Coordinates of C-alpha atoms in Angstrom, one line a residue:
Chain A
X1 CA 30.6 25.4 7.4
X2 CA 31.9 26.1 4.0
X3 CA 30.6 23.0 2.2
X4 CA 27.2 24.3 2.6
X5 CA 26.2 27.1 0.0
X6 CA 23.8 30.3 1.8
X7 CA 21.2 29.1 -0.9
X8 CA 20.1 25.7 1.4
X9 CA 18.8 27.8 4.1
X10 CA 15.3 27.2 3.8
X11 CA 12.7 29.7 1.8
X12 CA 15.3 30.7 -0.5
X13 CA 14.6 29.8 -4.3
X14 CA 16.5 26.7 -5.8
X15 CA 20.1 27.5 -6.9
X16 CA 20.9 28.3 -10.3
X17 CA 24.5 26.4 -9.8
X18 CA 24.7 23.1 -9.7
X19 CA 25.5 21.2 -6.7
X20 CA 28.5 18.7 -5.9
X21 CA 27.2 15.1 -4.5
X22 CA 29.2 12.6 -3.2
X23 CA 28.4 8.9 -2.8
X24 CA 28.8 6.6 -0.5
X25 CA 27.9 3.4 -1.7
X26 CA 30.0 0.6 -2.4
X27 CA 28.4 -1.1 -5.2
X28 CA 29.9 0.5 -8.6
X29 CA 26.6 -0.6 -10.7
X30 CA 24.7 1.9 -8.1
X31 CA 27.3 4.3 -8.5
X32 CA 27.4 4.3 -12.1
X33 CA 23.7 5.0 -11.9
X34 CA 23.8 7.8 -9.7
X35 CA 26.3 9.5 -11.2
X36 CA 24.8 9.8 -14.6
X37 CA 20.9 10.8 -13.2
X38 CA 22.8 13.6 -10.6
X39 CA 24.6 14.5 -14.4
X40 CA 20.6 14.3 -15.6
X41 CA 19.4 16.3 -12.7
X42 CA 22.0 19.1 -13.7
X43 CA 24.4 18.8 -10.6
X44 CA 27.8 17.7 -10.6
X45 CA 29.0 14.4 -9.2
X46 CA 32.3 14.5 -7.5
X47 CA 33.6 11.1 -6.2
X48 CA 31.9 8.3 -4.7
X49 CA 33.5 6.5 -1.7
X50 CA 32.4 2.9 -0.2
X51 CA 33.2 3.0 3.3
X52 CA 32.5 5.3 6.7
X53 CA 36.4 5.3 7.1
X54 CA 36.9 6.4 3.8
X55 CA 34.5 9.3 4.2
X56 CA 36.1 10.5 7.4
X57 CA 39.5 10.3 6.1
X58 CA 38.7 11.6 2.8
X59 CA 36.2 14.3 3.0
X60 CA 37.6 17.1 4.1
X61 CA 39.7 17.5 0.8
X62 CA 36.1 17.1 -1.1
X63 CA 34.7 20.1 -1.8
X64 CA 31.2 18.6 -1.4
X65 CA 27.4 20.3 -0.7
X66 CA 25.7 17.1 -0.5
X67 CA 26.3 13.2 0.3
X68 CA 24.0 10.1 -1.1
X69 CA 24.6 7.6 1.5
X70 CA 23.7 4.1 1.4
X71 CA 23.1 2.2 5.1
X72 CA 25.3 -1.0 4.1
X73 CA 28.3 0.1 3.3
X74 CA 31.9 -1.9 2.6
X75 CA 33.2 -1.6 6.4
X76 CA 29.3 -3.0 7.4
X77 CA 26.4 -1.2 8.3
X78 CA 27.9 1.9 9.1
X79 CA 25.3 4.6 6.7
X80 CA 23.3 5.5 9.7
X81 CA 26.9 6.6 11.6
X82 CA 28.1 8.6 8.6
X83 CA 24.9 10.3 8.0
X84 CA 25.2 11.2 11.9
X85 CA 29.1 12.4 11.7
X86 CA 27.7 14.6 8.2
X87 CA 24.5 16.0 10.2
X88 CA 27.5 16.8 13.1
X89 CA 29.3 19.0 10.1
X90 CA 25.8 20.6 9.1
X91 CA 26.3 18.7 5.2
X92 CA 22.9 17.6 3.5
X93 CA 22.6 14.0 3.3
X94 CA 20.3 11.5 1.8
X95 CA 19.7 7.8 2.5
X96 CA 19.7 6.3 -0.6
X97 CA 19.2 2.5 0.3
X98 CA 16.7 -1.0 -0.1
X99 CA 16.8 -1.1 3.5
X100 CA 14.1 1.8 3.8
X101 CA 12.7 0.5 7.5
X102 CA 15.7 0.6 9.0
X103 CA 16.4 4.5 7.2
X104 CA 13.4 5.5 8.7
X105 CA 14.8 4.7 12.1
X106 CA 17.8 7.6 11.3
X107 CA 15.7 9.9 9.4
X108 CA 16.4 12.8 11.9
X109 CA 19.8 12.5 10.6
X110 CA 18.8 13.4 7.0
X111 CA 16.7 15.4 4.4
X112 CA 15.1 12.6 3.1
X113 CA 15.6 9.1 1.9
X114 CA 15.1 7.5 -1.4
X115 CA 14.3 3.6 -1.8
X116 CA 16.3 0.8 -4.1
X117 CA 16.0 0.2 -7.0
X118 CA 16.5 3.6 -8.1
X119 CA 14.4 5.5 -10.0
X120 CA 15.5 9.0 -11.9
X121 CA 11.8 10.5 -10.6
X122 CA 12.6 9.5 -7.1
X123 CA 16.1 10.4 -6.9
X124 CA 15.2 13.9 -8.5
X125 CA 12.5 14.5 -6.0
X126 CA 15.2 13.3 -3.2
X127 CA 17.9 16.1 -4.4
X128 CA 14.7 18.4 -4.9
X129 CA 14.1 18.1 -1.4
X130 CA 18.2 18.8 -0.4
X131 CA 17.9 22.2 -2.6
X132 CA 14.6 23.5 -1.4
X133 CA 15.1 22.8 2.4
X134 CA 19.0 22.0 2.8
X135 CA 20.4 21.4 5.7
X136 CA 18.0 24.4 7.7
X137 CA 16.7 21.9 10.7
Chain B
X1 CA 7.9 -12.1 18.9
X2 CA 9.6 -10.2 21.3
X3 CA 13.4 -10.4 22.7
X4 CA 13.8 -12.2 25.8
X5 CA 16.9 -12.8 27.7
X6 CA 16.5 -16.3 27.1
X7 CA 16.8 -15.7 23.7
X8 CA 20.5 -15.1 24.3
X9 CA 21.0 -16.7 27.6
X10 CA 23.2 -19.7 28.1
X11 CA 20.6 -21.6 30.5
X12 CA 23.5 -23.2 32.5
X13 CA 22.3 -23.2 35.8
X14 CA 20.0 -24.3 38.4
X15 CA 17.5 -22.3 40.3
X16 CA 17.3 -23.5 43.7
X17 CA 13.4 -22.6 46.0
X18 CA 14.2 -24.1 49.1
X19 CA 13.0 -22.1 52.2
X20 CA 14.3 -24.6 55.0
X21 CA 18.1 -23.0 55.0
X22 CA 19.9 -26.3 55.0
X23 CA 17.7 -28.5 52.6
X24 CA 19.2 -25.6 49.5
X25 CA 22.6 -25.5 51.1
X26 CA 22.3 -29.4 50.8
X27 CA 21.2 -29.1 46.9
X28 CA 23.9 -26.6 46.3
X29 CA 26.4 -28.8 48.1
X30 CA 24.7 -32.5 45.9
X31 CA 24.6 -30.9 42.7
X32 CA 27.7 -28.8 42.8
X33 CA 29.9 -31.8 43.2
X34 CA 28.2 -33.2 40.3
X35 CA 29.6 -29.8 38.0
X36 CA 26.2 -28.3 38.2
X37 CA 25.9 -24.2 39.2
X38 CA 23.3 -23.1 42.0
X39 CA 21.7 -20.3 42.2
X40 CA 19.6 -20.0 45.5
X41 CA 16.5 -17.9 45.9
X42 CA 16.3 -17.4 49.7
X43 CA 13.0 -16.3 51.3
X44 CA 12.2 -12.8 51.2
X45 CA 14.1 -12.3 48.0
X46 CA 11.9 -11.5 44.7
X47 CA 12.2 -14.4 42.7
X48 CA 11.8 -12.4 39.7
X49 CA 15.4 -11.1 39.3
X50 CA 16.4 -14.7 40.0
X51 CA 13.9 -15.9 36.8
X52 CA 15.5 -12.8 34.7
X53 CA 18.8 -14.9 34.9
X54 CA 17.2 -17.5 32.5
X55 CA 18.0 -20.4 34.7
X56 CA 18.4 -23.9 32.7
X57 CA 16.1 -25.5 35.3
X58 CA 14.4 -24.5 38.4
X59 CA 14.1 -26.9 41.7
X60 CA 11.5 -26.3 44.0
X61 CA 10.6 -27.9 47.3
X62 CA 7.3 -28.5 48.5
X63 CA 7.5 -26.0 51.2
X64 CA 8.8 -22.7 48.3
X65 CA 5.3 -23.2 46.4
X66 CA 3.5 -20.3 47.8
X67 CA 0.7 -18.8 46.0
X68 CA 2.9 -15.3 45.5
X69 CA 6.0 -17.8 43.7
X70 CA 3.5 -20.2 41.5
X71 CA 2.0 -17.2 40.1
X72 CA 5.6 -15.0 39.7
X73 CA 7.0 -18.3 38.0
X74 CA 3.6 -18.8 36.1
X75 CA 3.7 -14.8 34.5
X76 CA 7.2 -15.6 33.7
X77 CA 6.3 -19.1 31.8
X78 CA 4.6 -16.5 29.9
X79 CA 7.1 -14.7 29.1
X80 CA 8.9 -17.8 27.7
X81 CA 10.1 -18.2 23.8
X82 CA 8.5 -21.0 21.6
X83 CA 11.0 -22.9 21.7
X84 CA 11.6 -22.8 25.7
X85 CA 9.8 -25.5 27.8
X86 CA 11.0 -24.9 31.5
X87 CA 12.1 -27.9 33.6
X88 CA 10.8 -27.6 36.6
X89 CA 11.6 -30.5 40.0
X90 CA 9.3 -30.4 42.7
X91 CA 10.4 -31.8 45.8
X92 CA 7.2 -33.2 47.3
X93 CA 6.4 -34.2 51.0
X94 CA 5.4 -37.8 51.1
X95 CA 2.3 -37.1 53.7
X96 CA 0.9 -34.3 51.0
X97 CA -2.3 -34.2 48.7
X98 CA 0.7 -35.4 45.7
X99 CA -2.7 -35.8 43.0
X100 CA -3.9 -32.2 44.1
X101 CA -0.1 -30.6 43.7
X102 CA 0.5 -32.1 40.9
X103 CA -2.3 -30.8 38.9
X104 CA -2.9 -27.5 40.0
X105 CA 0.6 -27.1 39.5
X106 CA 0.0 -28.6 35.8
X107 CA -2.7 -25.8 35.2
X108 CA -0.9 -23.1 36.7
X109 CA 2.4 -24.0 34.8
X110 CA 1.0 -24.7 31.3
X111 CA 5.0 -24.2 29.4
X112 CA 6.5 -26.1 31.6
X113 CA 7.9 -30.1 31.9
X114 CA 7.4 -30.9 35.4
X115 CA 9.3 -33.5 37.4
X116 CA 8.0 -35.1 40.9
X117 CA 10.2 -36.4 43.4
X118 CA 8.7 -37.6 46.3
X119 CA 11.0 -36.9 49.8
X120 CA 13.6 -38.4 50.8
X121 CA 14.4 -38.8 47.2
X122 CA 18.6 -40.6 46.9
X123 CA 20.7 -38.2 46.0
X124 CA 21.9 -40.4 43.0
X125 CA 18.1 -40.3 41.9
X126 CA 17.7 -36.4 41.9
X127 CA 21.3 -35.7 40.2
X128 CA 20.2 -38.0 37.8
X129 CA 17.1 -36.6 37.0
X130 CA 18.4 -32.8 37.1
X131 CA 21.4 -34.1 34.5
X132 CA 18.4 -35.4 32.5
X133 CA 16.3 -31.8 32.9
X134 CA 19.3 -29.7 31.7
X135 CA 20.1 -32.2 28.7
X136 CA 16.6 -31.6 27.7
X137 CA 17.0 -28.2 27.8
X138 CA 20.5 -27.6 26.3
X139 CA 18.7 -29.6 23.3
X140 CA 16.0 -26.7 23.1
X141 CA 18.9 -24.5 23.7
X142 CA 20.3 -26.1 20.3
X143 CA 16.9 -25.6 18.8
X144 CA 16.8 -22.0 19.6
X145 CA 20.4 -21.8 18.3
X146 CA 19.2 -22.9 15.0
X147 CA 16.1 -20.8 14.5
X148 CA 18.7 -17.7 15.4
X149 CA 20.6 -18.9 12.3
X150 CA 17.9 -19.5 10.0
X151 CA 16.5 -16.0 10.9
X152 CA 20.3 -14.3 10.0
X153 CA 20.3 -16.9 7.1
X154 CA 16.8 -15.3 5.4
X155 CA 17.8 -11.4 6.6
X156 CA 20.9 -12.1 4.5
X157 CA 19.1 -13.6 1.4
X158 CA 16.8 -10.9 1.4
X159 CA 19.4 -8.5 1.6
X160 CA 21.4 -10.0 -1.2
X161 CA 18.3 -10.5 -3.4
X162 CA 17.5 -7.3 -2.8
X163 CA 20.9 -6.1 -4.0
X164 CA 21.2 -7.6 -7.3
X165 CA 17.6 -6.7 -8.0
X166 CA 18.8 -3.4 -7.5
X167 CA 21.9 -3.9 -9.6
X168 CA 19.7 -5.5 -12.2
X169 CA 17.7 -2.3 -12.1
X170 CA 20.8 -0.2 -12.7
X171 CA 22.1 -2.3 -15.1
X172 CA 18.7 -2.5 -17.4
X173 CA 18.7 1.7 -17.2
X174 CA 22.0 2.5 -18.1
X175 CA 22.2 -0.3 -21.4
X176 CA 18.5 1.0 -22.2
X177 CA 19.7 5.2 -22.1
X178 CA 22.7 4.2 -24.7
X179 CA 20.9 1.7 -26.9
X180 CA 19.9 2.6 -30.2
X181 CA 17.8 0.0 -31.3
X182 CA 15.8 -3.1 -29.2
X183 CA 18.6 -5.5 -30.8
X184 CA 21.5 -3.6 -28.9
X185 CA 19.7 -3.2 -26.2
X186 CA 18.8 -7.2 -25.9
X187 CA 22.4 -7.9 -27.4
X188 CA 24.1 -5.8 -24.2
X189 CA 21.7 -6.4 -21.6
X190 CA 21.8 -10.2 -21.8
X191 CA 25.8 -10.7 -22.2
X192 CA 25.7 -8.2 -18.8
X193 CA 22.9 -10.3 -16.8
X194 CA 24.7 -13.4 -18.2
X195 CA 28.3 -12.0 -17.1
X196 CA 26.3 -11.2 -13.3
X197 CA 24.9 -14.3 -13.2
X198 CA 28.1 -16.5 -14.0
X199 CA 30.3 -14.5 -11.4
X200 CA 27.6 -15.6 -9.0
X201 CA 27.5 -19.3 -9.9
X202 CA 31.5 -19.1 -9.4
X203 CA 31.7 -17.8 -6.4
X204 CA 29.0 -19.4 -4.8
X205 CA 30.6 -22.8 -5.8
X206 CA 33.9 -21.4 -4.9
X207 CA 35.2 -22.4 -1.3
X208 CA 34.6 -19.7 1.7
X209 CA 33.2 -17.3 -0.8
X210 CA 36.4 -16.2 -2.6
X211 CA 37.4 -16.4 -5.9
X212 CA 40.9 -15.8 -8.1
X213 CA 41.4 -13.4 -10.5
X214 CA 42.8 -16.5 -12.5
X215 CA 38.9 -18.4 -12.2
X216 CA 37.3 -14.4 -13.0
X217 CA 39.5 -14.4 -15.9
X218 CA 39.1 -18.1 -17.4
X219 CA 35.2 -17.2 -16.4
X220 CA 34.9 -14.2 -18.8
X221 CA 37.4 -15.1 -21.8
X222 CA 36.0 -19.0 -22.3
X223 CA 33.4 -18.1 -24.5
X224 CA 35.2 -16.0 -26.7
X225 CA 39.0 -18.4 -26.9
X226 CA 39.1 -20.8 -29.6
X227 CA 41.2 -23.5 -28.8
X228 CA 44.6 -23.3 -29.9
X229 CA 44.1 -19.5 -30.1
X230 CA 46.7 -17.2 -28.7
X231 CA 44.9 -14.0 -29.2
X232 CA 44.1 -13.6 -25.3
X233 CA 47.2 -13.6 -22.9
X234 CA 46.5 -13.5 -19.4
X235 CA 48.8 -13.9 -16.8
X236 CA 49.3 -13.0 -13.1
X237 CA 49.9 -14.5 -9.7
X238 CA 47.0 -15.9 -7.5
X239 CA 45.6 -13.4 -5.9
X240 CA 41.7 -14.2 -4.4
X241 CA 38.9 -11.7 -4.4
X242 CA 35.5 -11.5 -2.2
X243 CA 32.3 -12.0 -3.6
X244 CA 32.0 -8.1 -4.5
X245 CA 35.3 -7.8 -5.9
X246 CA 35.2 -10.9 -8.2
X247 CA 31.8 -9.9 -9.6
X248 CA 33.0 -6.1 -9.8
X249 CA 36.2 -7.6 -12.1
X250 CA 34.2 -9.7 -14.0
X251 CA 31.4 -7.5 -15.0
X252 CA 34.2 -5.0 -16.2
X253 CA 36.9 -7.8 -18.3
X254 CA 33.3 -8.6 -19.8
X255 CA 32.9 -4.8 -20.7
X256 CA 36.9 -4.9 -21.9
X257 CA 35.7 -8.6 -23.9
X258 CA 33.1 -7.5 -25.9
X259 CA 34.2 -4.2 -26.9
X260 CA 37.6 -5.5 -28.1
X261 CA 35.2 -8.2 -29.7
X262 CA 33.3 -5.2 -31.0
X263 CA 35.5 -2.4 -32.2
X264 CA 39.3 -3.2 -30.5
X265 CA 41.9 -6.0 -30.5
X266 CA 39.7 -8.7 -31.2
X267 CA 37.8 -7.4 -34.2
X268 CA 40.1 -8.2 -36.8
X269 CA 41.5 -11.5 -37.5
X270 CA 45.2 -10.9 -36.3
X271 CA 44.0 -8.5 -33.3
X272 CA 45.7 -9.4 -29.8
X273 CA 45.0 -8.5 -26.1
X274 CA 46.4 -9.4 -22.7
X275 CA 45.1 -8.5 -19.1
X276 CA 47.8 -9.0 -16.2
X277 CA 48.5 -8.3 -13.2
X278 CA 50.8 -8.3 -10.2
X279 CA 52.2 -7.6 -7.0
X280 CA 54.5 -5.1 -6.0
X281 CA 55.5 -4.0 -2.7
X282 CA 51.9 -3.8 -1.2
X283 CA 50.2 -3.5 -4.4
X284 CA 47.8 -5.0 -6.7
X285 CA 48.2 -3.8 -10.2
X286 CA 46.0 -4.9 -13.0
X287 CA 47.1 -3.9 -17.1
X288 CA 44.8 -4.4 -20.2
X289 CA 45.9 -4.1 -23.4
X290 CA 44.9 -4.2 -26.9
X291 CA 46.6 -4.4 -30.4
X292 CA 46.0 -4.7 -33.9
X293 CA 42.9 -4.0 -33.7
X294 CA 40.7 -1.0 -35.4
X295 CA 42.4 2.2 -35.0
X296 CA 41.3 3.4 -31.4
X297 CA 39.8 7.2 -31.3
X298 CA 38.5 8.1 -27.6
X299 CA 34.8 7.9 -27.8
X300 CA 32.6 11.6 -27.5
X301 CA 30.6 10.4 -25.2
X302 CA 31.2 8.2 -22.0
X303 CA 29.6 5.0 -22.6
X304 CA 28.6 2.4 -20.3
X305 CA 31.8 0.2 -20.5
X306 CA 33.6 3.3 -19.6
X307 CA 31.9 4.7 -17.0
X308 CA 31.2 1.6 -15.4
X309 CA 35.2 0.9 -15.6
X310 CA 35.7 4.4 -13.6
X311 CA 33.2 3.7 -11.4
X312 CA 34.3 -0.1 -10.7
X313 CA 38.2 0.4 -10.7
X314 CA 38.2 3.4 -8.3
X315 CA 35.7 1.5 -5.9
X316 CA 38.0 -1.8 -5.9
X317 CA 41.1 -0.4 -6.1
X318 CA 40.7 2.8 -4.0
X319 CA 41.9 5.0 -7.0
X320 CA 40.6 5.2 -10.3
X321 CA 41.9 3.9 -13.6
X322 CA 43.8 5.2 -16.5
X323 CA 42.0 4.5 -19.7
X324 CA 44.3 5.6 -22.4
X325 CA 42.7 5.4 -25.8
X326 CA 46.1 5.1 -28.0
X327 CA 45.2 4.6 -31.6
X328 CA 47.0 1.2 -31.6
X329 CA 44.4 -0.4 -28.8
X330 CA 43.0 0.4 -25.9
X331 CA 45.1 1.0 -22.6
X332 CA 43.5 0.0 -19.2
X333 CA 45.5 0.0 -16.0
X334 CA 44.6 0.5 -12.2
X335 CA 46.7 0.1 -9.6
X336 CA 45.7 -0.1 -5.5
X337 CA 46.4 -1.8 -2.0
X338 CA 46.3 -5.4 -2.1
X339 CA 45.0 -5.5 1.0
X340 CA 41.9 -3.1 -0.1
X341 CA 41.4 -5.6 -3.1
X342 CA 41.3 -8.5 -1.2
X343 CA 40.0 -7.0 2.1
X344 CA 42.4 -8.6 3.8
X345 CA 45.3 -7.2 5.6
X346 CA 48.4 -7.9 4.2
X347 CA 50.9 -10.3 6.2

């Protein structure tokens, strides 16, 4: 798959480039957020997106390494299906969400989650996580 | 406590124990006529299938109580929600030990409202007195029907609580990383949680949880229009928002506010702005603009009322806004589906 760099196999140092996120998450305070600590962490955010339609219809014209997806989204609870349809396409995904017990249920779908409110020290060590191991299941 | 099918069941019908072949074809034939469904448990069937069906009431002759059925209808009382307390009507013979019956029944069947009958019972009396079981029951069914909602009613204020605690959050770290000193900070974090937390008093006295863009509006300029003052046009058809997208628009006209109150079209004395917005074709379009203000220069770093304008505009509209910083006043317009804003189809 193209969107996912040779550098997220696992045992393979960090990257020295930066890598593209996209959110999905549908409240625009969280997205500001996210946006400037993935600036903070030195990657690059690309777009964010509030609904598991949107994502299907949109992604394929993003070019995206990893996704920050929320469970509640604006076409319902529908995070747990998109981080399913972005493990199908071998694209690193995190939960980032307050509804951590239910995340857990779907963590097989992702490289790890990260709890609301958000926190620049646990949103680092949540994109740590996606540049050491990546998407190498 | 653990999901049962009565939990979702509608508890509409009657289970029928009646080994002697025509006595349950004759409470089939009594209580259907009276609108009442029968369900008959013949012998050699498991009753326990029959149970799983969440009958409303069960009706049992004397002859059906066998040790194997009390103790299958006993383990399934046990089974039974809080709120459930069976019916059960025992047909009784008239020569039996009744006392006996009756209380080892009571002991075996501790969740359950029992109703004796002594044979030949009228069949006015026993339609009368099943009618009377399955009110009682559709009344715990009404109970259960409540608890179900309260349940949803505290997921969804926990997940809403949750939300704005998070938002909050967000809101506190972004106005604390562009704050130079503890005054700004206070100054622009209170006006934001004051902005948050009138959008919500709005909307939640607001009918079916929608507002205008008119009330969102009227909302965010009140504090800032003197009377008689014509500095703020706003103008634009009725168009109603959901609870995200009115707070979404009026978290960012209070970002547009105070900075035009700040450093645009309202911080001189003849300074003018207008917000409107339309729609055309299938289209929402939204325009603010400011004017003899302070010259405008585009700022050199994105601040918070900018980003958050990107981020809020693109997620409501479904494409992001063009902030044009001309050096007569600030540009802001955004453009998207109606029936994306809204979330409602059009037509």
């Amino acid at each position: 798959m193209s969107h996912v760099c040779d550098f997220m196999r696992s045992d393979v140092p960090p990257p020295a480039t930066p890598l593209r996120f996209l959110c999905l998450e549908d409240n625009p305070l969280i997205v500001m957020h996210l946006e400037q600590m993935i600036e903070d962490c030195g990657h690059v955010f690309v777009a964010s997106l509030e609904s598991f339609a949107d994502l299907r219809e949109q992604f394929d014209a993003m070019a995206v390494d990893c996704v920050l997806v929320d469970i509640d989204l604006a076409d319902g609870r529908t995070g747990p299906e998109a981080a399913s349809w972005l493990a199908d396409r071998k694209v690193a995904a995190l939960f980032v969400t307050g509804q951590e017990r239910l995340a857990q249920e779907f963590r097989h779908l992702v490289v790890g989650i990260v709890a609301k409110p958000l926190s620049l020290r646990a949103l680092k060590a949540g994109l740590d996580q996606i540049t050491l191991r990546g998407v190498a299941k | 406590m653990t999901d049962t099918p009565q939990d979702h069941a509608d508890l509409d019908h009657v289970l029928v124990l009646a080994p002697y072949r025509r006595d349950a074809d004759y409470l089939r034939q009594l209580l259907s006529e009276h609108g009442i469904e029968v369900r008959i448990c013949s012998t050699g069937d498991s009753i326990a299938p029959y149970l799983s069906a969440s009958p409303g009431v069960l009706v049992a002759t004397h002859e059906a109580l066998t040790p194997d059925v009390v103790s299958a209808v006993a383990d399934w009382l046990e089974t039974q929600p809080s709120w459930s307390e069976m019916p059960i009507v025992v047909l009784l013979d008239r020569r039996s030990h009744q006392a006996k019956i009756k209380s080892a029944l009571g002991a075996s069947w501790p969740r359950a409202r029992q109703i004796f009958y002594q044979r030949p019972v009228t069949p006015v009396e026993l339609v009368s007195g099943v009618q009377a079981a399955f009110l009682a029951r559709l009344r715990q069914r009404d109970v259960r029907d409540h608890i179900d909602r309260e349940i949803e009613l505290r997921r969804e204020l926990n997940h809403r609580v949750k939300n704005i605690l998070a938002s909050v959050v967000s809101i506190f770290e972004m106005t604390q990383r562009r704050a130079d000193t503890l005054e700004t900070f206070s100054e622009d974090f209170r006006g934001r949680l004051t902005a948050l937390s009138n959008v919500h008093s709005a909307v939640f006295q607001a009918e079916g949880e929608a507002v205008s863009i008119q009330d969102i509006v009227d909302l965010t300029f009140e504090p800032y229009r003197l009377s008689g003052d014509d500095r703020v046009l706003t103008e634009g058809p009725l168009v109603m928002l959901d609870r995200e997208g009115g707070t979404t628009l009026a978290l960012c006209l209070h970002e547009l506010a105070t900075n035009a109150i700040k450093y645009g079209g309202l911080s001189t004395p003849h300074g003018q702005i207008s917000f409107t917005w339309g729609v055309s074709d299938d289209d929402l379009w939204a325009r603010w603009r400011e004017s003899g203000g302070a010259p405008v220069v585009a700022p050199s770093r994105t601040g918070y009322g900018t980003r958050y304008l990107r981020s809020a505009l693109s997620s409501l509209f479904g494409r992001p806004p063009v902030l044009t910083f001309d050096p007569k006043g600030l540009i802001v317009e955004v453009e998207g589906p109606l029936s994306r804003v809204t979330r409602n189809p059009v037509g």
